[in-house]
XYZ file of C-alpha atoms in Angstrom:
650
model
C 65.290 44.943 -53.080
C 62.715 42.291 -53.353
C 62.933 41.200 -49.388
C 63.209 45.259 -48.639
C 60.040 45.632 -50.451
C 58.048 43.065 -48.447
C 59.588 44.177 -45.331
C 57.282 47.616 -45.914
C 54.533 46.002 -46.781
C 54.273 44.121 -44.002
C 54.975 46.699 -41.600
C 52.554 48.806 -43.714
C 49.587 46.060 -42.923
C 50.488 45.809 -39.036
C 50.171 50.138 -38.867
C 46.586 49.864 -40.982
C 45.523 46.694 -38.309
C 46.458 48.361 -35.428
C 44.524 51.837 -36.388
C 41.468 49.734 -36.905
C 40.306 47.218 -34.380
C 38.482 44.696 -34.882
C 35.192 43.229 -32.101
C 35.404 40.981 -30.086
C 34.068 37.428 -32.163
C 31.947 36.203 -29.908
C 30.243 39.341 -29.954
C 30.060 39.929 -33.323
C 28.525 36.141 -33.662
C 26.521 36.442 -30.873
C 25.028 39.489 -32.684
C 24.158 37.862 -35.832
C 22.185 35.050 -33.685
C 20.027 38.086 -32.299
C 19.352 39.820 -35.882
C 18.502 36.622 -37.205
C 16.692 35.375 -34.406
C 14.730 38.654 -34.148
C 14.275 38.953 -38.591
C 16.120 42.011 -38.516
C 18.809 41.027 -41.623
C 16.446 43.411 -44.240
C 17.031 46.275 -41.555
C 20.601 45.215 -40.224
C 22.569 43.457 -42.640
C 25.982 43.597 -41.158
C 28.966 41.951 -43.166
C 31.305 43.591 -42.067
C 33.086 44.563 -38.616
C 29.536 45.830 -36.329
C 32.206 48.537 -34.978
C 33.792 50.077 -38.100
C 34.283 53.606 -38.136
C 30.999 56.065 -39.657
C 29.121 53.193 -39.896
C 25.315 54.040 -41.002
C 24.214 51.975 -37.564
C 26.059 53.675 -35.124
C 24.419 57.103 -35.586
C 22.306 57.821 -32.043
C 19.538 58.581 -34.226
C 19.853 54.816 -36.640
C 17.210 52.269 -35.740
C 18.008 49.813 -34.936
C 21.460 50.718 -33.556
C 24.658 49.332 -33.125
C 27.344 51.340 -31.102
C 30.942 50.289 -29.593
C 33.618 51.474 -27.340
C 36.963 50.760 -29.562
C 39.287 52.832 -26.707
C 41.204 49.739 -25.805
C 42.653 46.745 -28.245
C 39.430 45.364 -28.907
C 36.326 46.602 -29.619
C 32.956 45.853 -27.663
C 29.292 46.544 -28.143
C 28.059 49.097 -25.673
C 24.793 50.418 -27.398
C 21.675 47.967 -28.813
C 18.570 50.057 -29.682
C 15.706 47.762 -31.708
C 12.564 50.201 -30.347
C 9.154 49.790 -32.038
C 10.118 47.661 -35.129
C 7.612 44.718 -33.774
C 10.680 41.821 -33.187
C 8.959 38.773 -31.347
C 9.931 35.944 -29.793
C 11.983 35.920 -26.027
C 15.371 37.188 -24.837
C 17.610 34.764 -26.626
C 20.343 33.673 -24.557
C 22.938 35.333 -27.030
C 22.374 38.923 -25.834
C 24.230 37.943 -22.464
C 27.082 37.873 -24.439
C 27.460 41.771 -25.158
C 28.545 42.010 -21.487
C 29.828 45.494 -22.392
C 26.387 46.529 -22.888
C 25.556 49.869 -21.511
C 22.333 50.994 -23.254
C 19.656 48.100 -24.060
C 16.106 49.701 -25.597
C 14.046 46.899 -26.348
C 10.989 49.193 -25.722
C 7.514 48.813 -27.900
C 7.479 45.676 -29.414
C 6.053 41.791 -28.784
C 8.684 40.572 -27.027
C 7.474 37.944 -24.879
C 8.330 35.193 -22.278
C 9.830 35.956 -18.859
C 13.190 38.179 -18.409
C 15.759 35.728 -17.997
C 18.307 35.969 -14.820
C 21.133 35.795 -16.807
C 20.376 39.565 -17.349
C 22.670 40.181 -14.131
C 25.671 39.385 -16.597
C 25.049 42.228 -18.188
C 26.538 44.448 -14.897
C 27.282 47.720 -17.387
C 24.254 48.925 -18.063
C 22.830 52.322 -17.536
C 19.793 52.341 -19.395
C 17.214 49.558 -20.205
C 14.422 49.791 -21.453
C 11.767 46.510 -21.843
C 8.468 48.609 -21.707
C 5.435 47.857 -23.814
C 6.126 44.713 -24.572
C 4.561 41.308 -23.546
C 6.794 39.934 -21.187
C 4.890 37.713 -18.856
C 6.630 36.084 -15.164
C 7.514 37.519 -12.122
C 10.098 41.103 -12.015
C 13.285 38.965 -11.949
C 15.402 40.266 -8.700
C 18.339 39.473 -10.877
C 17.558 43.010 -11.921
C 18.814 44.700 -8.402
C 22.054 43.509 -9.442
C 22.529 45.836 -12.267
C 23.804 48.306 -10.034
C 24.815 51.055 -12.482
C 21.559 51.487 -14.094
C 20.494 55.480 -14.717
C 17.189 54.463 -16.064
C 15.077 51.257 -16.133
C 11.597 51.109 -17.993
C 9.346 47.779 -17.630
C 5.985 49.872 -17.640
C 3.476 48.310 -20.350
C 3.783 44.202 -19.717
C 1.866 41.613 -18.013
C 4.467 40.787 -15.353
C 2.769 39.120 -11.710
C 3.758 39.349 -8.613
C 5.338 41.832 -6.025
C 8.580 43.717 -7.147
C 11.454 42.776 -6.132
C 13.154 44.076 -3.088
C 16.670 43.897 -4.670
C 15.610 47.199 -6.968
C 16.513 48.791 -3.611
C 19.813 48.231 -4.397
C 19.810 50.347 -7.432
C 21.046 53.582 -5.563
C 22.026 55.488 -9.194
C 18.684 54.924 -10.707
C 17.123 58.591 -11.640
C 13.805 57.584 -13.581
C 11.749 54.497 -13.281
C 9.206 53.438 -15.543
C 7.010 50.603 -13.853
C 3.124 51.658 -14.634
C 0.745 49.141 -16.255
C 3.266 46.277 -15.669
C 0.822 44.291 -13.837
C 2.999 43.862 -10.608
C 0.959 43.905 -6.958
C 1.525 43.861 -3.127
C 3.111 45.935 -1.567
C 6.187 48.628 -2.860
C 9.270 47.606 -0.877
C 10.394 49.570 2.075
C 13.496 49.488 0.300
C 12.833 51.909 -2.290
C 13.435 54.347 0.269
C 17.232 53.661 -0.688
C 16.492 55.134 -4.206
C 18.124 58.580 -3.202
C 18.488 59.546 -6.549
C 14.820 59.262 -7.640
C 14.150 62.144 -10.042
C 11.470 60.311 -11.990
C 8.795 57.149 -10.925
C 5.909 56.499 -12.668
C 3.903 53.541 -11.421
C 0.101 54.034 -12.074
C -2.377 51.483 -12.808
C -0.581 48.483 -11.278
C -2.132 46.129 -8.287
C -0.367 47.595 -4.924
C -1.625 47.531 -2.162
C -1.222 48.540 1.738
C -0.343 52.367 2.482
C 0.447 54.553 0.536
C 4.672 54.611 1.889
C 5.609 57.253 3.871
C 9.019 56.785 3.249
C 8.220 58.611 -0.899
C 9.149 61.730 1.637
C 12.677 61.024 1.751
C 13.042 61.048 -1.896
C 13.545 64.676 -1.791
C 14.916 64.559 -5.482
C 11.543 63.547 -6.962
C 10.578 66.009 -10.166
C 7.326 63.355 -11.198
C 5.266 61.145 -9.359
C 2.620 59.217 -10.804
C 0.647 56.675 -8.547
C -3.114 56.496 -10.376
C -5.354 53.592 -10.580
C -3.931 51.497 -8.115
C -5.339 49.718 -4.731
C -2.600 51.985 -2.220
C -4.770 53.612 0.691
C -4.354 57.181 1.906
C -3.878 59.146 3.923
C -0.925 61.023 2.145
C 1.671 61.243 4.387
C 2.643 64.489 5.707
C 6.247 63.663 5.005
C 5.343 64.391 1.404
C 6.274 68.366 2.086
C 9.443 67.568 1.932
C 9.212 66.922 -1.635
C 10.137 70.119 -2.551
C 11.472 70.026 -5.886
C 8.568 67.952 -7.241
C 7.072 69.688 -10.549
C 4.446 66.784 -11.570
C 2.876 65.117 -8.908
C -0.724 63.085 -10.128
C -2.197 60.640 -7.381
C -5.207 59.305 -7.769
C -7.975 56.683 -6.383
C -6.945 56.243 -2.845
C -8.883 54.105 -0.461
C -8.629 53.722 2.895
C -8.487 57.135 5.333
C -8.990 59.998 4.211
C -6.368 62.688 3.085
C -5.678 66.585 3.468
C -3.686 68.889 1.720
C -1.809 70.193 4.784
C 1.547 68.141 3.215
C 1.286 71.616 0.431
C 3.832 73.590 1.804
C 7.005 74.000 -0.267
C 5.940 72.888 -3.152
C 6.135 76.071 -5.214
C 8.062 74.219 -8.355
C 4.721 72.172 -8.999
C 3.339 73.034 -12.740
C 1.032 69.358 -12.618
C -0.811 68.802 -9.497
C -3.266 66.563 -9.797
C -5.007 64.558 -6.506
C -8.077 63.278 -8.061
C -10.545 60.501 -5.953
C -7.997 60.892 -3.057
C -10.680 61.142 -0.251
C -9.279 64.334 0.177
C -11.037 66.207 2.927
C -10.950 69.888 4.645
C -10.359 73.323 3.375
C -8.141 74.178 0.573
C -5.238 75.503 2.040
C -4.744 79.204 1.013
C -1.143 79.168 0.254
C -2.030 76.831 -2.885
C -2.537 80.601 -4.328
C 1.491 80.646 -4.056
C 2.456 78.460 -6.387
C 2.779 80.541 -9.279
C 4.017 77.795 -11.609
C 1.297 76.176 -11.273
C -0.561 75.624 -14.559
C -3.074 72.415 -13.910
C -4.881 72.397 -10.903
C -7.593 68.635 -10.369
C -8.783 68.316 -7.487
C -12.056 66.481 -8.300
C -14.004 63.831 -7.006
C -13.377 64.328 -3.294
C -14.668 65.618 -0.119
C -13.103 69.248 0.225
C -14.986 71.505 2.210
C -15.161 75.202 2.876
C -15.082 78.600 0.249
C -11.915 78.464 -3.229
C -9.601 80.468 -1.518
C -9.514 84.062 -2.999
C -5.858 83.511 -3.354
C -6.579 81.651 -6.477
C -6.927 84.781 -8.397
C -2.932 84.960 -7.877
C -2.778 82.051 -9.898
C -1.553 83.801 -13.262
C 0.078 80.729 -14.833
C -2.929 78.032 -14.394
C -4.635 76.935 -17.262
C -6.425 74.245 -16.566
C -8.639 74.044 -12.968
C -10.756 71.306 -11.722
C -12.463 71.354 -8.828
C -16.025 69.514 -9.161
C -17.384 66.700 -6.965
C -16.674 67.835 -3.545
C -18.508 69.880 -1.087
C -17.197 73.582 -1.842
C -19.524 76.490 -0.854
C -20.027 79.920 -0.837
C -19.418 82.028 -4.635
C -16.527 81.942 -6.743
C -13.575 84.793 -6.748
C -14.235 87.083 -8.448
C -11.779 87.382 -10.422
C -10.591 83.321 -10.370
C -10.270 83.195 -14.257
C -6.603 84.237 -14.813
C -5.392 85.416 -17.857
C -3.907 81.776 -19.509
C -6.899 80.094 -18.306
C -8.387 77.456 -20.742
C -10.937 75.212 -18.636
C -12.619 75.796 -15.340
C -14.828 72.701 -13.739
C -16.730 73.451 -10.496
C -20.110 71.380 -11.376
C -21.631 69.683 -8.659
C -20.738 71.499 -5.532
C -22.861 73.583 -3.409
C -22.039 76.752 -4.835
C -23.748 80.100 -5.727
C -23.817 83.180 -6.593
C -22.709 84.615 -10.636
C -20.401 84.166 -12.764
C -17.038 85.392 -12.922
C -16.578 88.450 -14.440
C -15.171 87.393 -17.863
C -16.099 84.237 -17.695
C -17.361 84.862 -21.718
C -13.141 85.093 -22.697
C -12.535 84.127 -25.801
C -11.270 80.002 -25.733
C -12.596 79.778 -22.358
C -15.096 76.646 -21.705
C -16.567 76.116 -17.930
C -18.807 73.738 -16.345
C -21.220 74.596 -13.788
C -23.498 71.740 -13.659
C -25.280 70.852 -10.239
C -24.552 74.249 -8.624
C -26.808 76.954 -7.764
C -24.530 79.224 -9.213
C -26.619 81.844 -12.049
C -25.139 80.658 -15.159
C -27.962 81.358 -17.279
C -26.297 83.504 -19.225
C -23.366 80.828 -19.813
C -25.824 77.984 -21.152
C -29.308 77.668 -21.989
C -31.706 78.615 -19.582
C -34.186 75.626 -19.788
C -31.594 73.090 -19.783
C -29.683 74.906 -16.601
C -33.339 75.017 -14.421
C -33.626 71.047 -15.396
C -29.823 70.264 -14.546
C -31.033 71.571 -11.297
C -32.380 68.781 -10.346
C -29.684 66.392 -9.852
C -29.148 68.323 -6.650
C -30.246 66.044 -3.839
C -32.781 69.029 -1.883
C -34.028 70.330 -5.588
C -37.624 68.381 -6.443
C -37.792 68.756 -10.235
C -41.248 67.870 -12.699
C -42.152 68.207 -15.914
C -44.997 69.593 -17.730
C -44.693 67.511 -21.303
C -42.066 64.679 -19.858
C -40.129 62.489 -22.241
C -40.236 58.928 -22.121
C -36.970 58.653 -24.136
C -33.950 59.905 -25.729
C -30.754 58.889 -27.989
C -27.795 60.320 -29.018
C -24.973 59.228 -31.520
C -22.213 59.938 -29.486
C -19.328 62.180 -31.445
C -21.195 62.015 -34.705
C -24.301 63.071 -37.132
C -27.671 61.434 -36.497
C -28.962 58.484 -38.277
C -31.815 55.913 -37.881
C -30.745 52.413 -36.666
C -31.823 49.384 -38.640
C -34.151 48.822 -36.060
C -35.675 52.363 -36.738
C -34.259 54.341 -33.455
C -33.496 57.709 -34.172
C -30.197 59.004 -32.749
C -29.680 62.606 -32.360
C -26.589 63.916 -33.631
C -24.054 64.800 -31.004
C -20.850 66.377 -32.805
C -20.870 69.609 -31.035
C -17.068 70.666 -30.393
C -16.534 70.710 -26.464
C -13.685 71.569 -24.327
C -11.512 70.919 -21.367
C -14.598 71.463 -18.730
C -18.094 71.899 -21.147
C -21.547 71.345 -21.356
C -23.985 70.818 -24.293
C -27.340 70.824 -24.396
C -29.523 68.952 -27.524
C -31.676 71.282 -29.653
C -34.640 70.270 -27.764
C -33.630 69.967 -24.382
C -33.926 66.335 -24.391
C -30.298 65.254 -23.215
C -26.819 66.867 -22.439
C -23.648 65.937 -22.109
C -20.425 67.563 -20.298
C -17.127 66.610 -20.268
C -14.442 67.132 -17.730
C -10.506 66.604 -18.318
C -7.554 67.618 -20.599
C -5.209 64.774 -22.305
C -1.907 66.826 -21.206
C 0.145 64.926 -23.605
C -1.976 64.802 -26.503
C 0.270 64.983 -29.323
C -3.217 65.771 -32.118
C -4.485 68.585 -29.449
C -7.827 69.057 -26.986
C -9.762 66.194 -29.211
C -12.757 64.622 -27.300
C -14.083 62.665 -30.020
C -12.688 59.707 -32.066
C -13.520 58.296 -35.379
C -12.487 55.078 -38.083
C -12.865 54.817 -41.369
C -13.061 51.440 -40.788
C -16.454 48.412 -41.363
C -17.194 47.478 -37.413
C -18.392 43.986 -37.656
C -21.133 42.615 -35.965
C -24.173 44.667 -36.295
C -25.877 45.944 -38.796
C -25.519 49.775 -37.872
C -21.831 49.983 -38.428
C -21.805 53.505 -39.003
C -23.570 54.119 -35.382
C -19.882 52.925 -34.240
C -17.721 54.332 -36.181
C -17.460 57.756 -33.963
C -17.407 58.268 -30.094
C -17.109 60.559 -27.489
C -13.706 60.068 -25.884
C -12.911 61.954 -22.231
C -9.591 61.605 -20.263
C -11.369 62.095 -17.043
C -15.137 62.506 -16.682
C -17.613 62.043 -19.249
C -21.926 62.386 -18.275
C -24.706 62.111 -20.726
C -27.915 63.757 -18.818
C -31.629 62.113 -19.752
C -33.778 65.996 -19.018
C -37.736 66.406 -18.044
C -37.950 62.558 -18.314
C -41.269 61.009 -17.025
C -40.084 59.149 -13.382
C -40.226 55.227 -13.823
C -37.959 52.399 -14.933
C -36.043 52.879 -18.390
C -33.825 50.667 -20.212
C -30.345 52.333 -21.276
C -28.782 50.211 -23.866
C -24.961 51.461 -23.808
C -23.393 51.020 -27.564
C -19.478 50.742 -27.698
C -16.550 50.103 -30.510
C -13.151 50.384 -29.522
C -12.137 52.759 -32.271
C -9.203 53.921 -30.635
C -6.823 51.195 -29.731
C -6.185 48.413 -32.889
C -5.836 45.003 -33.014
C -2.800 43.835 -34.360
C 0.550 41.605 -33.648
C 2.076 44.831 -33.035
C 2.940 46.624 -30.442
C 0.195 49.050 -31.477
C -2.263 46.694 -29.759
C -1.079 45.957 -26.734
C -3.363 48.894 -25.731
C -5.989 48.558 -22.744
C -8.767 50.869 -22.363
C -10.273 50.799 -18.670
C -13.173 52.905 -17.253
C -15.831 52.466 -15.062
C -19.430 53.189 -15.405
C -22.664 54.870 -12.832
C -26.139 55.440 -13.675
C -28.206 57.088 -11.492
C -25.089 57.114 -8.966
C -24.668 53.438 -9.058
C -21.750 52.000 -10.489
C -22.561 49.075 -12.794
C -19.639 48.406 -14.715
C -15.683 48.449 -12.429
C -13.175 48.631 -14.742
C -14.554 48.058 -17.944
C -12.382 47.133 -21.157
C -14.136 47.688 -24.361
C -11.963 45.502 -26.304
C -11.797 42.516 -23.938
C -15.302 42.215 -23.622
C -16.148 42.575 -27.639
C -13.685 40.092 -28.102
C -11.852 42.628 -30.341
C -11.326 46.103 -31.775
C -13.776 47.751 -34.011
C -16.410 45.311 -32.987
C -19.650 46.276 -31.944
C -20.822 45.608 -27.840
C -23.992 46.689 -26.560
C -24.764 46.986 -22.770
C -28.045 46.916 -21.460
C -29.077 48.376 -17.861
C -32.385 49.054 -16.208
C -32.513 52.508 -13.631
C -34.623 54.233 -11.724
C -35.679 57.727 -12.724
C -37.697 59.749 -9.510
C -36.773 63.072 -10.371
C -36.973 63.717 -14.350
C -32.936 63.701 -15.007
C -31.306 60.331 -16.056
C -27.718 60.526 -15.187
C -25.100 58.363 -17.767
C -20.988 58.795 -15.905
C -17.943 57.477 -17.845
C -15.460 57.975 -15.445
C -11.994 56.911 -15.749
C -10.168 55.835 -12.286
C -6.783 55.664 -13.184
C -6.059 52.345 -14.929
C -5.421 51.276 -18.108
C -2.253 52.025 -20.439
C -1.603 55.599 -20.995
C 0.271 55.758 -24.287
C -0.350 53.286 -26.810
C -0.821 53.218 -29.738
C -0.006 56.614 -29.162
C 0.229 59.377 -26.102
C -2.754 59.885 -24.248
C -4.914 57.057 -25.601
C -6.792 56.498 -22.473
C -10.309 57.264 -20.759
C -13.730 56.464 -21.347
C -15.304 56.102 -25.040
C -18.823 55.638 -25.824
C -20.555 55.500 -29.492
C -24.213 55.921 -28.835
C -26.998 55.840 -25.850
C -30.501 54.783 -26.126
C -32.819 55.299 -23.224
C -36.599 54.324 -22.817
C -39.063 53.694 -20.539
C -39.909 50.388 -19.108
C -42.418 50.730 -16.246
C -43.497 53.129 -13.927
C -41.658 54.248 -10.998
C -42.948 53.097 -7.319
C -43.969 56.783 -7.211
C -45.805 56.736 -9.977
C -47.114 53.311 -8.936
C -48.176 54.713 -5.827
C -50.261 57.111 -7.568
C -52.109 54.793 -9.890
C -53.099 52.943 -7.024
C -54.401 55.616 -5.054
C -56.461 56.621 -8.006
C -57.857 52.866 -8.210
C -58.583 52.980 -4.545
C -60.873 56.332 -5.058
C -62.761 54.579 -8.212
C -63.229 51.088 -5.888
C -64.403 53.475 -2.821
C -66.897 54.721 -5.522
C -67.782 51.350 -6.455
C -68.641 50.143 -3.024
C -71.213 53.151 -3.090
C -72.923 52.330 -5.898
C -73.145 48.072 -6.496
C -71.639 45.858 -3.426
C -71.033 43.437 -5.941
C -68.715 45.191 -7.658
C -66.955 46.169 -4.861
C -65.824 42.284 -4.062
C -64.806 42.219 -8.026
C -63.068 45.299 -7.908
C -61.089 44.031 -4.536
C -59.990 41.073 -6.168
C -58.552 42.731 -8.900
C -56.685 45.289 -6.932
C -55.394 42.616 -5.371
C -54.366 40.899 -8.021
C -52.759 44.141 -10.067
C -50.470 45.267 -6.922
C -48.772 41.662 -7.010
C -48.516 41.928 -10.659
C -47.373 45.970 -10.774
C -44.607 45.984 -7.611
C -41.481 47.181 -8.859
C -38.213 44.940 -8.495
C -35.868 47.566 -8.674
C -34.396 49.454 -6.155
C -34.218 52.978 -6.331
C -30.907 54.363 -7.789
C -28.912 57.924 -6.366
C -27.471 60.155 -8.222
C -24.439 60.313 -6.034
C -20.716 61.208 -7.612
C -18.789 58.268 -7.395
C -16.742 58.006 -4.287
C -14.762 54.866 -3.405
């Protein structure tokens, strides 16, 4: 009975082995490497088997994750997820051991180094994900040979060089994720292999040349994104082909200009946004057809011609921006649909009233630099000055101003060195205007942060000490803007002011985090000119929440001073979390220098009278008095040139 008994047992053991598997060693040591390696025992203490059955790491929602396939003898790792828990260091060598790897998320930490070429080994996978991270080195073409990938994310690094060619290769890739990565040149011809394209998003990296025709043959494109880069128009008219397309933003185009003639079939659009594009012509009427249609920007261009009446048929739009071009005649009259949030029209050559209910409830609407009569839609004093910035409209002032500040997003205070700032914490919306309490500045704001997950906010604030000055709380709000953002100087006397330009980055933090691998990048005009291209707040102060003042001298000939934060397309989109992007300023201070060459003009005509007197009366005086006129035009000539109040246009 005794050998009987262990007879069972044994055969009892074998049954219990075989209905649990065990992983493959190697694995499960090269998977203790990476946890220790990356710190993670405290969150991923596995004693065990990584693959036993219910276990707490395998759920699709655990972090990090663990997963296996254990349909065959042996069990293999198939699914690593470690997102946003901060792991440094490189891609140890050990992870080219889970060859069964099919999902990889690496995604938002401080992962740095290059991407080693051993990742080929890993032939399996269908979705990796390296982005926001700080992974330095060229793309590695090693890459193209993961031939089964779904999904492949880099976006967020500090990568150099061209992309590889090789991604052509990857024929069953649906999305890419490759914006902010910091690649340049070129994009391969052979992308156009990438059949299966449903999703690219590659703003705000360095390429160059054309903007590729061949984007029309990937007819299964739902988003494209291709902002802030150095790609040249024209758009190719192969684009019409991309019917199915239902976000399509492309921005800051050099080069030739564009026209919309490739908006044809386009009717699944709900994003369309072709902002700086050197777009040029009419707007085509059919754009009226696209009934999903619910954002509409096509600012900053050169569109001529009437808004289409078809417009009015646009009963889904929301959001419509259409300012800085050359668009006549009066609006529809009935263009404000009945979802509409924002409408931006300012600075076109437009007249005529209002729409009809333009004064809906949750409605805000810009109208600045148009002759349109919109008294009735902001203050009537501020609207006749605002006038001015229109290049035929000759402006003066009765009682002109010689200055003005403004605490941008916040109450006013008095600086330590005893400058007032004027409180500027009115709420504004997608496409607004606001005018101080004494008509002394304004300040409108153009753009929605689609993906805003705290709602339509347009100013930022801390909590937080900002270090190096002695007026932290000047810093600790700002204006923020994901598009446009102008601060107007009104009835100013014409000459030379100083505009000192105060800035704390307040909205990106400094950390060893993935939190601050942010990069806020904007440019700046006054009076037209630009004077800062592609400005980082955070670089340049050597830091967040640290103070940075910029100092400018501009021209004023025609009472207005004219302040644009604009953001071209570059800088990260989504850290430290979505929509953290745009322009951001916490206070302006404007004063006058000198006088203008106009006004210089005038003071010396006015001396040359008195000195005609003077030759009347004493001949003497009139050799004194030469000498000094002399003397004060060499001193008084101004060494400025005169600044425009152009819309930026590259």
């Amino acid at each position: 009975m005794g050998a009987l008994s262990f007879c069972f047992f044994v055969f009892w053991v074998s049954q219990v082995g075989f209905g649990q598997q065990t992983t493959d060693p190697k694995e499960v040591d090269a998977l203790n490497k990476l946890i220790d390696y990356w710190n993670l025992r405290d969150k991923l203490n596995i004693i065990d088997d990584p693959c036993i059955q219910n276990a707490t790491w395998a759920y699709e929602k655990a972090n990090p994750r663990v997963a296996c396939d254990c349909s065959g003898n042996t069990c293999h790792i198939t699914h690593l997820k470690i997102y946003a828990l901060d792991i440094s260091g490189e891609i140890p060598s050990e992870l080219f051991v889970l060859k069964e790897l099919m999902d990889l998320n690496l995604g938002q930490n401080v992962l740095n180094g290059s991407i080693p070429a051993e990742i080929e080994q890993l032939s399996n996978m269908q979705y990796l994900s390296l982005g926001i991270n700080n992974f330095t080195g060229p793309v590695p073409p090693e890459l193209g040979n993961l031939t089964k990938l779904i999904i492949l994310s880099f976006s967020s690094n500090n990568f150099v060089g061209p992309l590889p060619t090789s991604l052509g290769k990857l024929t069953s890739l649906q999305e890419l994720y490759i914006d902010s990565s910091g690649v340049s040149g070129p994009i391969p011809q052979e992308f156009a292999n990438l059949k299966s394209l449903q999703i690219l998003w590659a703003s705000d990296n360095q390429f160059t040349g054309k903007l590729p025709d061949f984007f029309g043959t990937l007819t299964e494109l739902r988003t494209l994104r291709l902002q802030g880069t150095l790609l040249e128009g024209p758009i190719p008219n192969s684009f019409s082909a991309l019917n199915k397309l239902e976000d399509l933003r492309i921005g800051d185009l050099s080069g030739e200009d564009s026209s919309l003639e490739f908006l044809q079939n386009q009717r699944t659009l709900s994003i369309l946004i072709l902002r700086n594009c050197l777009l040029s012509g009419k707007i085509p009427d059919q754009l009226g057809e696209f009934s999903k249609l619910q954002e509409l920007d096509l600012s900053f261009n050169k569109l001529t011609g009437q808004i289409p009446e078809s417009f009015q048929d646009l009963v889904a739009l929301q959001y419509l921006y259409l300012g800085s071009n050359n668009l006549n005649g009066q609006l529809p009259a009935n263009i404000l649909g009945p979802k509409m949030i924002a409408i931006d029209v300012s600075f076109n050559p437009l007249s005529g009233s209002l729409p009809q209910n333009f004064a809906k409830a949750g409605l805000s609407m810009n109208a600045v630099g148009t002759s349109i009569d919109a008294n009735n839609l902001q203050d009537k004093k501020a609207s006749g000055m605002l006038q001015c910035l229109q290049a035929d409209f000759k402006c003066s002032n009765k009682v002109p101003s010689k200055s003005f500040s403004v605490k941008c997003g916040g109450t006013g205070q008095t600086s330590a060195s005893g400058v007032e700032y004027e409180g500027d914490f009115e709420s504004m919306g997608s496409a607004s205007l606001y005018t101080s309490s004494e008509n002394l500045w304004a300040v409108s704001n153009t753009g929605n942060f689609i993906s805003n997950p705290n709602g339509p906010q347009y100013i930022a604030q801390t909590g937080s000490q900002i270090t190096g000055t002695l007026d932290s709380e000047l810093y600790k709000t700002a204006r923020i803007s994901p598009s446009s953002l102008r601060y107007y100087g009104l009835g100013l006397r014409n000459g030379i002011y100083s505009v000192e330009l105060h800035f704390a980055e307040i909205g990106m933090v400094d950390s060893n985090s993935w939190k601050g691998l942010g990069r806020r990048i904007f440019d700046i005009y006054i009076q037209g000119e630009r004077v800062l291209k592609d400005f980082n707040i955070k670089e340049a102060a050597g830091g967040s929440k640290k103070a940075l003042i910029k100092t400018f001298e501009a021209n004023v000939t025609n009472t207005i001073m004219d302040i644009h934060f604009f953001w071209a397309g570059k800088g990260t989109c989504c850290i430290p979390y979505q929509s953290t992007y745009g322009p951001l300023v916490s206070a302006i201070h404007v004063s006058r220098a000198s006088d203008a060459a106009g006004s210089s003009k005038r003071d010396k005509k006015r001396i040359g009278k008195l000195i005609g007197i003077s030759v009347a009366c004493v001949a003497g005086l009139v050799i004194i008095s030469s000498v000094f006129y002399l003397w004060w035009i060499k001193e008084d000539s101004p060494k400025h040139k005169r600044i425009y109040t152009d819309s930026p246009r590259k």
